[in-house]
mmCIF file of C-alpha atoms and ligand atoms in Angstrom:
data_model
loop_
_atom_site.group_PDB
_atom_site.id
_atom_site.type_symbol
_atom_site.label_atom_id
_atom_site.label_comp_id
_atom_site.label_asym_id
_atom_site.label_seq_id
_atom_site.Cartn_x
_atom_site.Cartn_y
_atom_site.Cartn_z
ATOM 1 C CA MET A 1 -3.585 -26.390 -74.867
ATOM 2 C CA ASN A 2 -1.127 -26.927 -77.705
ATOM 3 C CA VAL A 3 -1.564 -24.251 -80.346
ATOM 4 C CA ASP A 4 0.202 -24.554 -83.696
ATOM 5 C CA VAL A 5 2.692 -21.738 -84.249
ATOM 6 C CA MET A 6 0.882 -20.497 -87.394
ATOM 7 C CA THR A 7 -2.466 -20.201 -85.614
ATOM 8 C CA ARG A 8 -1.247 -18.673 -82.381
ATOM 9 C CA PRO A 9 -3.021 -15.423 -81.603
ATOM 10 C CA ALA A 10 -0.649 -12.460 -81.812
ATOM 11 C CA VAL A 11 0.424 -10.819 -78.566
ATOM 12 C CA LEU A 12 1.816 -7.290 -78.845
ATOM 13 C CA ILE A 13 2.938 -5.194 -75.889
ATOM 14 C CA LEU A 14 3.112 -1.385 -76.048
ATOM 15 C CA LEU A 15 5.686 0.076 -73.654
ATOM 16 C CA GLY A 16 6.030 3.779 -72.969
ATOM 17 C CA PRO A 17 5.547 6.517 -70.370
ATOM 18 C CA PRO A 18 2.224 8.297 -69.753
ATOM 19 C CA GLY A 19 1.288 10.263 -72.850
ATOM 20 C CA ALA A 20 3.640 8.377 -75.185
ATOM 21 C CA GLY A 21 0.672 7.513 -77.414
ATOM 22 C CA LYS A 22 0.068 3.887 -76.391
ATOM 23 C CA GLY A 23 -3.712 4.242 -76.405
ATOM 24 C CA THR A 24 -3.749 6.279 -79.620
ATOM 25 C CA GLN A 25 -1.608 3.734 -81.441
ATOM 26 C CA ALA A 26 -3.336 0.688 -79.921
ATOM 27 C CA ARG A 27 -6.706 1.870 -81.251
ATOM 28 C CA MET A 28 -5.214 2.363 -84.732
ATOM 29 C CA LEU A 29 -3.543 -1.072 -84.690
ATOM 30 C CA GLN A 30 -6.800 -2.610 -83.498
ATOM 31 C CA GLU A 31 -8.618 -1.279 -86.551
ATOM 32 C CA LYS A 32 -5.822 -2.134 -88.982
ATOM 33 C CA PHE A 33 -5.005 -5.656 -87.818
ATOM 34 C CA GLY A 34 -8.219 -6.868 -86.143
ATOM 35 C CA LEU A 35 -6.505 -7.281 -82.796
ATOM 36 C CA VAL A 36 -8.160 -6.358 -79.505
ATOM 37 C CA GLN A 37 -6.778 -3.463 -77.440
ATOM 38 C CA LEU A 38 -6.503 -4.424 -73.768
ATOM 39 C CA SER A 39 -5.777 -1.306 -71.730
ATOM 40 C CA THR A 40 -5.326 -1.976 -68.025
ATOM 41 C CA GLY A 41 -5.906 1.738 -67.445
ATOM 42 C CA ASP A 42 -9.326 1.510 -69.163
ATOM 43 C CA LEU A 43 -10.179 -1.749 -67.357
ATOM 44 C CA LEU A 44 -9.241 -0.206 -64.005
ATOM 45 C CA ARG A 45 -11.225 2.999 -64.704
ATOM 46 C CA ALA A 46 -14.233 0.797 -65.574
ATOM 47 C CA ALA A 47 -13.776 -1.099 -62.291
ATOM 48 C CA VAL A 48 -13.606 2.199 -60.383
ATOM 49 C CA ALA A 49 -16.768 3.464 -62.118
ATOM 50 C CA ALA A 50 -18.571 0.177 -61.410
ATOM 51 C CA GLY A 51 -17.496 0.289 -57.751
ATOM 52 C CA THR A 52 -16.120 -3.275 -57.746
ATOM 53 C CA ALA A 53 -13.838 -4.390 -54.895
ATOM 54 C CA ALA A 54 -10.806 -4.065 -57.207
ATOM 55 C CA GLY A 55 -11.988 -0.632 -58.330
ATOM 56 C CA GLN A 56 -12.384 0.580 -54.755
ATOM 57 C CA GLN A 57 -8.810 -0.483 -53.957
ATOM 58 C CA ALA A 58 -7.424 1.032 -57.168
ATOM 59 C CA LYS A 59 -9.159 4.439 -57.053
ATOM 60 C CA ALA A 60 -6.920 6.323 -54.597
ATOM 61 C CA VAL A 61 -3.709 4.855 -56.036
ATOM 62 C CA MET A 62 -4.660 5.911 -59.577
ATOM 63 C CA GLU A 63 -5.649 9.414 -58.486
ATOM 64 C CA ALA A 64 -2.237 9.762 -56.792
ATOM 65 C CA GLY A 65 -0.407 8.609 -59.927
ATOM 66 C CA GLY A 66 0.985 5.387 -58.418
ATOM 67 C CA LEU A 67 0.746 1.838 -59.694
ATOM 68 C CA VAL A 68 -2.131 -0.412 -58.651
ATOM 69 C CA SER A 69 -1.022 -3.647 -56.960
ATOM 70 C CA ASP A 70 0.275 -6.421 -59.184
ATOM 71 C CA ASP A 71 -2.287 -8.909 -57.823
ATOM 72 C CA ILE A 72 -5.252 -6.783 -58.873
ATOM 73 C CA VAL A 73 -3.912 -5.970 -62.332
ATOM 74 C CA ILE A 74 -2.793 -9.534 -63.106
ATOM 75 C CA ALA A 75 -6.215 -10.902 -62.092
ATOM 76 C CA ILE A 76 -7.988 -8.360 -64.312
ATOM 77 C CA ILE A 77 -5.846 -9.090 -67.377
ATOM 78 C CA LYS A 78 -6.034 -12.857 -66.846
ATOM 79 C CA ASP A 79 -9.844 -12.727 -66.881
ATOM 80 C CA ARG A 80 -9.929 -10.479 -69.931
ATOM 81 C CA LEU A 81 -7.457 -12.582 -71.947
ATOM 82 C CA ALA A 82 -9.762 -15.579 -71.553
ATOM 83 C CA ASP A 83 -12.607 -13.758 -73.338
ATOM 84 C CA GLU A 84 -13.694 -15.006 -76.755
ATOM 85 C CA ASP A 85 -12.904 -11.752 -78.575
ATOM 86 C CA CYS A 86 -9.194 -12.126 -77.719
ATOM 87 C CA ARG A 87 -8.827 -15.282 -79.791
ATOM 88 C CA ASN A 88 -7.354 -13.441 -82.811
ATOM 89 C CA GLY A 89 -4.752 -11.643 -80.772
ATOM 90 C CA VAL A 90 -4.306 -8.714 -78.434
ATOM 91 C CA ILE A 91 -2.476 -5.430 -78.021
ATOM 92 C CA LEU A 92 -1.512 -4.982 -74.376
ATOM 93 C CA ASP A 93 -1.658 -1.239 -73.672
ATOM 94 C CA GLY A 94 -0.206 -0.380 -70.256
ATOM 95 C CA PHE A 95 0.452 -3.971 -69.180
ATOM 96 C CA PRO A 96 2.850 -5.275 -67.993
ATOM 97 C CA ARG A 97 4.220 -2.379 -65.964
ATOM 98 C CA THR A 98 6.436 -4.206 -63.457
ATOM 99 C CA THR A 99 8.777 -7.179 -63.641
ATOM 100 C CA VAL A 100 6.310 -9.192 -61.528
ATOM 101 C CA GLN A 101 3.568 -8.491 -64.091
ATOM 102 C CA ALA A 102 5.896 -9.420 -66.978
ATOM 103 C CA GLN A 103 6.742 -12.733 -65.325
ATOM 104 C CA ALA A 104 3.056 -13.436 -64.666
ATOM 105 C CA LEU A 105 2.279 -12.732 -68.336
ATOM 106 C CA ASP A 106 5.065 -15.095 -69.440
ATOM 107 C CA ALA A 107 3.599 -17.855 -67.247
ATOM 108 C CA LEU A 108 0.067 -17.197 -68.467
ATOM 109 C CA LEU A 109 1.057 -17.303 -72.143
ATOM 110 C CA ALA A 110 3.198 -20.415 -71.626
ATOM 111 C CA SER A 111 0.179 -22.195 -70.124
ATOM 112 C CA THR A 112 -1.827 -21.544 -73.313
ATOM 113 C CA GLY A 113 1.009 -22.189 -75.793
ATOM 114 C CA GLN A 114 1.203 -18.518 -76.772
ATOM 115 C CA ARG A 115 4.177 -16.201 -77.066
ATOM 116 C CA ILE A 116 4.906 -12.497 -77.289
ATOM 117 C CA ASN A 117 5.375 -11.392 -80.899
ATOM 118 C CA ALA A 118 6.832 -8.022 -79.925
ATOM 119 C CA ALA A 119 7.196 -5.547 -77.092
ATOM 120 C CA ILE A 120 7.212 -2.186 -78.862
ATOM 121 C CA SER A 121 8.889 0.650 -76.988
ATOM 122 C CA LEU A 122 7.461 4.085 -77.852
ATOM 123 C CA GLN A 123 10.414 6.412 -77.462
ATOM 124 C CA VAL A 124 9.610 9.952 -76.334
ATOM 125 C CA ASP A 125 11.003 12.899 -74.359
ATOM 126 C CA ASP A 126 9.528 13.374 -70.872
ATOM 127 C CA THR A 127 9.166 17.123 -71.440
ATOM 128 C CA ALA A 128 6.650 16.641 -74.260
ATOM 129 C CA MET A 129 4.528 14.274 -72.177
ATOM 130 C CA VAL A 130 3.099 16.934 -69.877
ATOM 131 C CA ASP A 131 1.865 18.935 -72.912
ATOM 132 C CA ARG A 132 0.347 15.843 -74.468
ATOM 133 C CA ILE A 133 -1.463 14.776 -71.325
ATOM 134 C CA SER A 134 -2.705 18.221 -70.304
ATOM 135 C CA GLY A 135 -4.336 18.647 -73.735
ATOM 136 C CA ARG A 136 -5.955 15.218 -73.821
ATOM 137 C CA SER A 137 -9.669 14.438 -73.925
ATOM 138 C CA THR A 138 -11.582 11.223 -74.573
ATOM 139 C CA CYS A 139 -14.940 10.650 -76.262
ATOM 140 C CA ALA A 140 -17.509 9.408 -73.753
ATOM 141 C CA GLY A 141 -19.349 7.636 -76.570
ATOM 142 C CA CYS A 142 -16.688 5.541 -78.333
ATOM 143 C CA GLY A 143 -13.443 6.095 -76.384
ATOM 144 C CA GLU A 144 -11.635 7.879 -79.217
ATOM 145 C CA GLY A 145 -8.754 9.975 -77.909
ATOM 146 C CA TYR A 146 -8.180 13.646 -78.777
ATOM 147 C CA HIS A 147 -5.690 16.422 -78.120
ATOM 148 C CA ASP A 148 -6.555 20.131 -78.060
ATOM 149 C CA THR A 149 -3.678 20.914 -80.476
ATOM 150 C CA PHE A 150 -2.358 17.705 -82.059
ATOM 151 C CA LYS A 151 -5.645 15.909 -82.734
ATOM 152 C CA PRO A 152 -8.622 18.195 -82.136
ATOM 153 C CA PRO A 153 -12.262 17.073 -82.245
ATOM 154 C CA HIS A 154 -14.790 18.840 -84.525
ATOM 155 C CA ASP A 155 -14.993 22.639 -84.092
ATOM 156 C CA ASP A 156 -18.180 22.224 -82.025
ATOM 157 C CA GLY A 157 -16.288 19.893 -79.648
ATOM 158 C CA SER A 158 -17.957 16.688 -80.826
ATOM 159 C CA CYS A 159 -16.239 13.388 -81.628
ATOM 160 C CA ARG A 160 -15.024 12.982 -85.225
ATOM 161 C CA LYS A 161 -15.684 9.252 -85.059
ATOM 162 C CA CYS A 162 -19.127 8.773 -83.464
ATOM 163 C CA GLY A 163 -20.439 12.355 -83.205
ATOM 164 C CA SER A 164 -20.909 12.267 -79.433
ATOM 165 C CA PRO A 165 -20.935 15.798 -77.983
ATOM 166 C CA GLU A 166 -19.386 14.621 -74.699
ATOM 167 C CA LEU A 167 -15.599 14.606 -74.380
ATOM 168 C CA THR A 168 -14.156 13.982 -70.911
ATOM 169 C CA ARG A 169 -10.827 14.693 -69.185
ATOM 170 C CA ARG A 170 -9.184 12.148 -66.876
ATOM 171 C CA ALA A 171 -8.928 12.798 -63.129
ATOM 172 C CA ASP A 172 -5.226 11.816 -63.121
ATOM 173 C CA ASP A 173 -4.233 14.180 -65.954
ATOM 174 C CA LYS A 174 -3.397 17.087 -63.624
ATOM 175 C CA ALA A 175 0.203 18.397 -63.941
ATOM 176 C CA GLU A 176 1.104 17.430 -60.351
ATOM 177 C CA THR A 177 -0.107 13.850 -60.856
ATOM 178 C CA VAL A 178 1.610 13.488 -64.229
ATOM 179 C CA ALA A 179 5.026 14.037 -62.587
ATOM 180 C CA GLY A 180 4.327 11.144 -60.197
ATOM 181 C CA ARG A 181 3.188 8.915 -63.058
ATOM 182 C CA LEU A 182 6.404 9.637 -64.960
ATOM 183 C CA ASP A 183 8.436 8.786 -61.832
ATOM 184 C CA ALA A 184 6.544 5.493 -61.473
ATOM 185 C CA TYR A 185 7.251 4.729 -65.119
ATOM 186 C CA HIS A 186 11.008 5.290 -64.829
ATOM 187 C CA ALA A 187 11.331 3.381 -61.535
ATOM 188 C CA GLN A 188 9.087 0.400 -62.219
ATOM 189 C CA THR A 189 8.256 0.093 -65.925
ATOM 190 C CA ALA A 190 11.336 1.277 -67.872
ATOM 191 C CA PRO A 191 13.336 -1.793 -66.680
ATOM 192 C CA LEU A 192 11.002 -3.891 -68.858
ATOM 193 C CA ILE A 193 12.795 -2.509 -71.928
ATOM 194 C CA THR A 194 15.867 -4.486 -70.828
ATOM 195 C CA TYR A 195 13.656 -7.458 -69.881
ATOM 196 C CA TYR A 196 12.135 -7.741 -73.351
ATOM 197 C CA ASP A 197 15.427 -6.967 -75.094
ATOM 198 C CA ALA A 198 16.922 -9.973 -73.293
ATOM 199 C CA ALA A 199 13.906 -12.038 -74.409
ATOM 200 C CA GLY A 200 14.630 -11.080 -78.037
ATOM 201 C CA VAL A 201 11.229 -9.429 -78.695
ATOM 202 C CA LEU A 202 12.016 -5.725 -78.204
ATOM 203 C CA GLN A 203 11.222 -3.287 -81.029
ATOM 204 C CA SER A 204 11.507 0.513 -80.840
ATOM 205 C CA VAL A 205 9.592 3.284 -82.569
ATOM 206 C CA ASP A 206 10.228 7.046 -82.531
ATOM 207 C CA ALA A 207 6.990 8.278 -80.936
ATOM 208 C CA MET A 208 7.947 11.979 -81.083
ATOM 209 C CA ALA A 209 6.882 12.038 -84.730
ATOM 210 C CA GLU A 210 3.346 12.994 -85.824
ATOM 211 C CA ILE A 211 0.601 10.504 -84.985
ATOM 212 C CA ASP A 212 0.196 9.166 -88.548
ATOM 213 C CA GLN A 213 3.956 8.783 -89.012
ATOM 214 C CA VAL A 214 4.186 6.816 -85.745
ATOM 215 C CA ALA A 215 1.231 4.696 -86.886
ATOM 216 C CA GLY A 216 3.019 3.868 -90.153
ATOM 217 C CA ASP A 217 6.189 2.855 -88.304
ATOM 218 C CA MET A 218 4.169 0.760 -85.856
ATOM 219 C CA ALA A 219 2.367 -1.009 -88.698
ATOM 220 C CA THR A 220 5.706 -1.853 -90.331
ATOM 221 C CA VAL A 221 6.911 -3.422 -87.086
ATOM 222 C CA VAL A 222 3.674 -5.333 -86.540
ATOM 223 C CA LYS A 223 3.683 -6.742 -90.077
ATOM 224 C CA SER A 224 7.267 -7.914 -89.603
ATOM 225 C CA VAL A 225 6.534 -9.783 -86.370
ATOM 226 C CA MET A 226 3.221 -11.309 -87.451
ATOM 227 C CA SER A 227 4.480 -12.896 -90.651
HETATM 228 P P1 AP5 B 301 -3.114 4.308 -68.195
HETATM 229 O O1 AP5 B 301 -4.513 4.620 -68.551
HETATM 230 O O2 AP5 B 301 -2.456 3.128 -68.803
HETATM 231 O O3 AP5 B 301 -2.264 5.615 -68.412
HETATM 232 P P2 AP5 B 301 -0.735 5.853 -68.855
HETATM 233 O O4 AP5 B 301 0.145 4.702 -69.031
HETATM 234 O O5 AP5 B 301 -0.300 6.863 -67.878
HETATM 235 O O6 AP5 B 301 -0.841 6.299 -70.271
HETATM 236 P P3 AP5 B 301 -1.795 7.334 -70.853
HETATM 237 O O7 AP5 B 301 -3.148 6.749 -71.117
HETATM 238 O O8 AP5 B 301 -1.766 8.583 -70.006
HETATM 239 O O9 AP5 B 301 -1.042 7.727 -72.189
HETATM 240 P P4 AP5 B 301 -0.920 6.976 -73.570
HETATM 241 O O10 AP5 B 301 0.487 6.513 -73.748
HETATM 242 O O11 AP5 B 301 -2.001 5.963 -73.778
HETATM 243 O O12 AP5 B 301 -1.108 8.220 -74.512
HETATM 244 P P5 AP5 B 301 -2.366 8.661 -75.414
HETATM 245 O O13 AP5 B 301 -2.437 7.784 -76.614
HETATM 246 O O14 AP5 B 301 -3.601 8.827 -74.584
HETATM 247 O O15 AP5 B 301 -2.979 4.108 -66.623
HETATM 248 C C1 AP5 B 301 -3.604 5.005 -65.724
HETATM 249 C C2 AP5 B 301 -3.335 4.534 -64.297
HETATM 250 O O16 AP5 B 301 -3.897 3.213 -64.101
HETATM 251 C C3 AP5 B 301 -1.858 4.372 -63.932
HETATM 252 O O17 AP5 B 301 -1.290 5.605 -63.510
HETATM 253 C C4 AP5 B 301 -1.951 3.342 -62.803
HETATM 254 O O18 AP5 B 301 -2.371 3.928 -61.604
HETATM 255 C C5 AP5 B 301 -3.046 2.406 -63.290
HETATM 256 N N1 AP5 B 301 -2.551 1.279 -64.089
HETATM 257 C C6 AP5 B 301 -2.803 1.022 -65.414
HETATM 258 N N2 AP5 B 301 -2.188 -0.096 -65.811
HETATM 259 C C7 AP5 B 301 -1.526 -0.566 -64.723
HETATM 260 C C8 AP5 B 301 -0.683 -1.687 -64.518
HETATM 261 N N3 AP5 B 301 -0.389 -2.552 -65.514
HETATM 262 N N4 AP5 B 301 -0.143 -1.865 -63.269
HETATM 263 C C9 AP5 B 301 -0.443 -1.023 -62.266
HETATM 264 N N5 AP5 B 301 -1.214 0.076 -62.397
HETATM 265 C C10 AP5 B 301 -1.762 0.298 -63.622
HETATM 266 O O19 AP5 B 301 -1.838 10.095 -75.908
HETATM 267 C C11 AP5 B 301 -1.768 11.176 -74.987
HETATM 268 C C12 AP5 B 301 -2.174 12.476 -75.705
HETATM 269 O O20 AP5 B 301 -1.189 12.797 -76.693
HETATM 270 C C13 AP5 B 301 -3.523 12.371 -76.459
HETATM 271 O O21 AP5 B 301 -4.188 13.592 -76.337
HETATM 272 C C14 AP5 B 301 -3.103 12.105 -77.927
HETATM 273 O O22 AP5 B 301 -4.058 12.610 -78.837
HETATM 274 C C15 AP5 B 301 -1.770 12.821 -78.017
HETATM 275 N N6 AP5 B 301 -0.808 12.150 -78.878
HETATM 276 C C16 AP5 B 301 -0.603 10.808 -79.025
HETATM 277 N N7 AP5 B 301 0.389 10.560 -79.897
HETATM 278 C C17 AP5 B 301 0.846 11.791 -80.305
HETATM 279 C C18 AP5 B 301 1.879 12.212 -81.207
HETATM 280 N N8 AP5 B 301 2.643 11.317 -81.860
HETATM 281 N N9 AP5 B 301 2.072 13.541 -81.373
HETATM 282 C C19 AP5 B 301 1.301 14.452 -80.716
HETATM 283 N N10 AP5 B 301 0.293 14.115 -79.851
HETATM 284 C C20 AP5 B 301 0.078 12.789 -79.647
#
């Protein structure tokens, strides 16, 4: 398919370690720019919950804080990118995470005449990540993310967005697993910062700032690469 450059759907990549705020920012960008958040973590957790073959293979790896195999993740994202709702553009949250995945994404986008508008690196200190992750909860109703201190739900524990009373904590958010996830990030995902810098699409944002400040900086970057 040959897509004119002005009508190409936007493709944004969010890069950052566990707890950097990728999901938080992706949901805000989704609302602001009408793009679709594609989180491989969410897609994999849905596959685990549904008991699919991919989910059964991924479950133990995710609980241990490692990376699920490239084949499984690439197949999942390839299927999802073909969905109708992705036609206006996507925010890739947690994908790619290895050089093999980045190369597969390049090939996939080339085959549809698309390109990466920006790979945005959320820059944070590792020490703050454990605090962020250990205080995290997620609304079971709408998926909104919360933090006990930095972004609390209503006083009665319900979701500020949809009112659901059920907020859940992730199985891989235990302190001992978080250390392994950070190791996996530095060994396998951080090299993508150099990869996308070489491709001329790298942008960086200070993600140690407050959530709304980070969101403002992200929006500035997104506007600049979508014009
Ligand atoms: P995934 O679900 O992608 O987890 P992750 O990358 O570890 O990232 P997190 O979701 O933990 O953090 P986040 O950056 O989204 O931060 P959040 O916005 O929630 O992956 C889970 C697992 O799936 C992986 O370990 C792996 O096994 C597998 N997987 C997924 N993709 C894969 C792939 N491509 N290849 C192979 N395996 C894959 O924020 C965290 C907390 O901090 C929240 O409570 C939030 O409210 C708070 N917060 C956010 N921003 C701020 C701020 N600026 N200040 C203060 N608090 C903040």
